[in-house]
Short mmCIF file of C-alpha atoms and ligand atoms in Angstrom, two decimals:
data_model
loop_
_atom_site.label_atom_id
_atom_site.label_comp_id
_atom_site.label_asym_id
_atom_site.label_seq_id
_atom_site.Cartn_x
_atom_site.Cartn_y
_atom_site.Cartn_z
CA UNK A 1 67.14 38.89 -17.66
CA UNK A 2 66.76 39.15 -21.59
CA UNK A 3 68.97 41.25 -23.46
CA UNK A 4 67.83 41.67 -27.29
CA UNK A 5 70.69 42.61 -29.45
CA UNK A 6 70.07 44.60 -32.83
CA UNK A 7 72.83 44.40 -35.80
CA UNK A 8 72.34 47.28 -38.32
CA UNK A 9 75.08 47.55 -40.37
CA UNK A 10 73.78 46.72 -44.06
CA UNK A 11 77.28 45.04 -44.70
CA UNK A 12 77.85 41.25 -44.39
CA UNK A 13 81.54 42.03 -42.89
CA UNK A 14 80.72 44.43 -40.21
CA UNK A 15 82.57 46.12 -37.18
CA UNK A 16 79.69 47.07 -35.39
CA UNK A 17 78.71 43.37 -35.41
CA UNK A 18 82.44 42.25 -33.99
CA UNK A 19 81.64 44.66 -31.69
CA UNK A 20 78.08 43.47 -30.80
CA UNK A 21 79.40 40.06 -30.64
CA UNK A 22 82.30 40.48 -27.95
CA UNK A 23 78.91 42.57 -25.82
CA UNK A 24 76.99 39.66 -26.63
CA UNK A 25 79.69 37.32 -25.08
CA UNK A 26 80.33 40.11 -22.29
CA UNK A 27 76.75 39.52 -21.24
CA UNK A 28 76.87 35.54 -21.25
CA UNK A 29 79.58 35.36 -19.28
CA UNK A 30 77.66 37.07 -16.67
CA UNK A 31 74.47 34.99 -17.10
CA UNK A 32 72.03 37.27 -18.98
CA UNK A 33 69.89 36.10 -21.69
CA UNK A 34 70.88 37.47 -25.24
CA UNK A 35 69.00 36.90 -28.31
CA UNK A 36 70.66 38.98 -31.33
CA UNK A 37 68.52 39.83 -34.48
CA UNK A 38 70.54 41.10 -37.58
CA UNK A 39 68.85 43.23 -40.69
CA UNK A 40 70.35 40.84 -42.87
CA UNK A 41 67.73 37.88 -41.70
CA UNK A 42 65.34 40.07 -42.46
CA UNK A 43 63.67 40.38 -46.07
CA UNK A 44 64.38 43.27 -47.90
CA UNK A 45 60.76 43.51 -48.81
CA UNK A 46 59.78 43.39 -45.59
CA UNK A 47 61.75 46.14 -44.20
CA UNK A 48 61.05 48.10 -47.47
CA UNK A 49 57.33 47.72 -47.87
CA UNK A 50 56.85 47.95 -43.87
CA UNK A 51 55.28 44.16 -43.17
CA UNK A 52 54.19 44.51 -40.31
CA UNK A 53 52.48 41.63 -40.15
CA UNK A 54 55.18 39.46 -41.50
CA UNK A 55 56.04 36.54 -39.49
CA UNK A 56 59.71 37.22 -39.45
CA UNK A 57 58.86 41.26 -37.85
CA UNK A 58 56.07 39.70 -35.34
CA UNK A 59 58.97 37.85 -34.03
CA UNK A 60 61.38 40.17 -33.78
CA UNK A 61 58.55 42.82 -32.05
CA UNK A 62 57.62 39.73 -29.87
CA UNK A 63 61.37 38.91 -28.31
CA UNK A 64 61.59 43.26 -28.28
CA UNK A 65 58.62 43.33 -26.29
CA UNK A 66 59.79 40.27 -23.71
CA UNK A 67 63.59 41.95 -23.44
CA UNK A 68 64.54 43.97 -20.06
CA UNK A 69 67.40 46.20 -22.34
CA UNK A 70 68.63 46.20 -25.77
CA UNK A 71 71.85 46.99 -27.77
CA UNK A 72 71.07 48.89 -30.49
CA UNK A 73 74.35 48.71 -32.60
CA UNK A 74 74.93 50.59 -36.14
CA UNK A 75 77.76 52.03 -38.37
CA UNK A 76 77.52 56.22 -39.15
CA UNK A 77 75.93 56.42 -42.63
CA UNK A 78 76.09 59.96 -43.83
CA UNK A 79 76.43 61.77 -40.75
CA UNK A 80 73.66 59.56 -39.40
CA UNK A 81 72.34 55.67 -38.29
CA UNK A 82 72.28 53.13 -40.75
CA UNK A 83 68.85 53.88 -42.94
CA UNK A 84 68.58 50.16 -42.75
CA UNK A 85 68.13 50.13 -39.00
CA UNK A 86 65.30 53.09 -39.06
CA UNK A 87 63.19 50.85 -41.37
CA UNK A 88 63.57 47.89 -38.69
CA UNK A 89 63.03 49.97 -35.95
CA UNK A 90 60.10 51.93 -37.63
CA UNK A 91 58.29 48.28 -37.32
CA UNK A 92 57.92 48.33 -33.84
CA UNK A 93 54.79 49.02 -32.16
CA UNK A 94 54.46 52.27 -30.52
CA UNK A 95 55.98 52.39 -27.10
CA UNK A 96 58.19 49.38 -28.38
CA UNK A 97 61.05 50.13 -25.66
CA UNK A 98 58.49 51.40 -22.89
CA UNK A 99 60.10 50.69 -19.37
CA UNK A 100 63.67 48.87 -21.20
CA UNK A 101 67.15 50.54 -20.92
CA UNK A 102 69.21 51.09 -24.01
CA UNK A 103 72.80 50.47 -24.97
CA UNK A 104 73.72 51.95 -27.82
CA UNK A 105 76.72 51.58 -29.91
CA UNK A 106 78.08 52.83 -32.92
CA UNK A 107 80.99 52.52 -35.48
CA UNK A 108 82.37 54.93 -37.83
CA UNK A 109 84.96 56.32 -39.87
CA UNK A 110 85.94 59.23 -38.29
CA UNK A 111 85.29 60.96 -35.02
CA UNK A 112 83.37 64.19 -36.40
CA UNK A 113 80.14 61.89 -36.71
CA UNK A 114 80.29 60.57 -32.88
CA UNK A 115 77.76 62.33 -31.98
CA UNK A 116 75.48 61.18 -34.87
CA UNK A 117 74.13 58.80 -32.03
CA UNK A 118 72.97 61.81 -29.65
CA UNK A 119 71.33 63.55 -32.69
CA UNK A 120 70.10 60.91 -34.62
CA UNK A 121 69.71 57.52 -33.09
CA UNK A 122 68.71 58.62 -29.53
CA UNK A 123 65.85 60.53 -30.74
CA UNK A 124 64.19 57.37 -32.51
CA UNK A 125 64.70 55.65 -29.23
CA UNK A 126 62.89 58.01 -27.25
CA UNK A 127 60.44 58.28 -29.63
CA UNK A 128 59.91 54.49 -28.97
CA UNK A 129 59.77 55.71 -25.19
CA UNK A 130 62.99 53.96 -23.94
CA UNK A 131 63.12 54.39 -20.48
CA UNK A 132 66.56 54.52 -20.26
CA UNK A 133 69.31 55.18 -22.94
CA UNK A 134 72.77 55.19 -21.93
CA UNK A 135 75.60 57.53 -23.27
CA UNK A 136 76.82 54.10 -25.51
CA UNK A 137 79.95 53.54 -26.96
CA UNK A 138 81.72 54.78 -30.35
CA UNK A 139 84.55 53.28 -32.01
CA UNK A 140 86.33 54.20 -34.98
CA UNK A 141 87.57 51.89 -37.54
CA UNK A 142 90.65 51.66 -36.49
CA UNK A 143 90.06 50.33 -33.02
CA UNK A 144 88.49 47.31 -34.44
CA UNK A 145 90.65 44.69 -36.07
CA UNK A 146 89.41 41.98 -38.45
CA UNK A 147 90.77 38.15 -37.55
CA UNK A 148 90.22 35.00 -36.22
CA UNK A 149 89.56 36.00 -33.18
CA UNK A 150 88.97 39.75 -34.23
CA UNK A 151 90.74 41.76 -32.14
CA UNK A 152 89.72 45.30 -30.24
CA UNK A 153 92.21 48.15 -29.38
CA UNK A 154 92.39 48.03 -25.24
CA UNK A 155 90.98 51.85 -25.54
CA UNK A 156 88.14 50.33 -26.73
CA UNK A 157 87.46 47.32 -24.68
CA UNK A 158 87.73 48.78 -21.79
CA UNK A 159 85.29 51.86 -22.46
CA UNK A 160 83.00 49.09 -23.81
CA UNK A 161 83.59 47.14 -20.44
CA UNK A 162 82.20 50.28 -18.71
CA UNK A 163 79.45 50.82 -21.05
CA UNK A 164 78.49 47.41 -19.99
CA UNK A 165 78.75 47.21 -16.66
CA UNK A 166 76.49 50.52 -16.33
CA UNK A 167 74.16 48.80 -18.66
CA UNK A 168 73.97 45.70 -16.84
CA UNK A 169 73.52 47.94 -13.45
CA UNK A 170 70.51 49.78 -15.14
CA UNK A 171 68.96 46.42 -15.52
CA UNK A 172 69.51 45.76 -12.35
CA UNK A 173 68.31 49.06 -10.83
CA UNK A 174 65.11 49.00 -13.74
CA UNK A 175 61.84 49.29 -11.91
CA UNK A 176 59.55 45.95 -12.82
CA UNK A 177 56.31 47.13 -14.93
CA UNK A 178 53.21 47.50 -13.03
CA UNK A 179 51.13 44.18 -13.53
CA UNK A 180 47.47 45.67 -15.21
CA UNK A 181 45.20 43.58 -13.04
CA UNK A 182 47.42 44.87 -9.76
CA UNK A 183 47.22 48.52 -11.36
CA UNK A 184 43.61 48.32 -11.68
CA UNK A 185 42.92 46.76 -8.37
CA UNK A 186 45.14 49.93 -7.07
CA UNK A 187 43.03 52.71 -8.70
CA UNK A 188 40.04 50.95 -7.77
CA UNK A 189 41.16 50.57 -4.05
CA UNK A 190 42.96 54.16 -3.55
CA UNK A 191 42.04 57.02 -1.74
CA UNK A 192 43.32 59.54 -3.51
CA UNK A 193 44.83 60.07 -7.13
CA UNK A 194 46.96 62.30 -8.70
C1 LIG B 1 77.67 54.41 -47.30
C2 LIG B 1 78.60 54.73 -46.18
C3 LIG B 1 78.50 55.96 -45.57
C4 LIG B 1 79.36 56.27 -44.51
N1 LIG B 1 79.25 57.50 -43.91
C5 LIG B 1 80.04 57.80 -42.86
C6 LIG B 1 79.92 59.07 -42.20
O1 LIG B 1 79.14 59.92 -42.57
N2 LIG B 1 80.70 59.28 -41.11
C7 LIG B 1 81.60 58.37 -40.65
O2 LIG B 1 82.28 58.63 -39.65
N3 LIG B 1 81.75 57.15 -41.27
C8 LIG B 1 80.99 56.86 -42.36
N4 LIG B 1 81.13 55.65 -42.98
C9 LIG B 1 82.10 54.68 -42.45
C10 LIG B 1 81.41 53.64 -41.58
O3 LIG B 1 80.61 54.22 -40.60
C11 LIG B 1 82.47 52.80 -40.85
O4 LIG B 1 83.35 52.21 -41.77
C12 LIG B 1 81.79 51.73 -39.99
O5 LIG B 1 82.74 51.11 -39.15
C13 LIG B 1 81.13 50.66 -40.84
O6 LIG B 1 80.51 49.76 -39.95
P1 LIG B 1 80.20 48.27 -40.38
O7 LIG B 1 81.53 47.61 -40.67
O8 LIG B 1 79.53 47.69 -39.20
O9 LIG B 1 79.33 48.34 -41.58
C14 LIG B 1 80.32 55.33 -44.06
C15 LIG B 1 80.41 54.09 -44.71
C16 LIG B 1 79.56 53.79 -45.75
C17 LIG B 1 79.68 52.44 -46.42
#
């Protein structure tokens, strides 16, 4: 199982990263493949001028299009997802997330931008044809703690436990994409279609 997780916070010192990081570790513990991809090893230029064909965005489409889920994680930036993250995402072929389940999660400053994720991210995701997006998991600034280890409020960890486990159950549950050659031997070999 291959998890690809997405950092979109534009700064270098970033909650929603601490908080991708302990789901990355969440999901290694339990076995699953996680490969993480940050906007900051991407160049500017290439998220700016849309490169799609830039070796860097290829790769990043390629491990999107081998992943079973994602974690899409960003701060609120005016009321919204990070801008940073829509150019990233905007790179991805049509049907990017077709038949993958989606985690998102999302910092901010204050609580009356929680649902910034409902009405802004989750629409780009469905756009991108997710097949499943779970409710994801907000956190404030205050519930994350910067350290060596950084440190998460219990509130917190154990909503993002749940937001796991569901995620990791959705996986599980995730119906495996029709093979093409076995979908075309199908339609050539049925009796009826609909
Ligand atoms: C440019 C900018 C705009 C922001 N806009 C909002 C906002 O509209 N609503 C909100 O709740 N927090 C807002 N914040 C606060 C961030 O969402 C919050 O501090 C978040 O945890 C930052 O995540 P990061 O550390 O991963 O970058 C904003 C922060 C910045 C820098």
């Amino acid at each position: 199982m291959l998890v690809v997780t997405i950092g979109g916070s534009p700064s270098l010192r970033s909650r929603t990263g601490l908080l991708l990081d302990q789901a990355g570790r969440w999901l290694e513990q339990r076995g699953v493949e996680r490969v993480h991809f940050d906007i900051h090893q991407f160049e500017p230029a290439d998220l700016l001028l849309a490169r799609f064909d830039s070796p860097a965005i290829r790769h990043f489409s390629e491990q999107v299009s081998h992943a079973d889920g994602l974690i899409v994680g960003t701060p609120v930036y005016k009321a919204s997802f990070a801008g940073a993250l829509k150019v990233l995402l905007d790179l991805l072929p049509e049907r990017a997330l077709a038949h993958k389940v989606v985690l998102p999660i999302a910092t901010g400053g204050t609580h009356a931008h929680m649902l910034a994720v409902d009405y802004a991210l989750k629409p780009v995701l469905a756009a991108l044809k997710a097949q499943e997006t779970l409710q994801g998991v907000f956190a404030t600034d205050n519930l994350i703690h910067y350290g060596e280890p950084a440190r998460f409020e219990e509130s917190l960890l154990e909503r993002l436990d749940e937001a796991l486990e569901q995620f990791v159950a959705a996986l599980a549950r995730r119906p495996a994409p029709i093979d093409p050659t076995v979908l075309n031997d199908r339609l050539i070999h049925a009796r009826w279609s609909i």
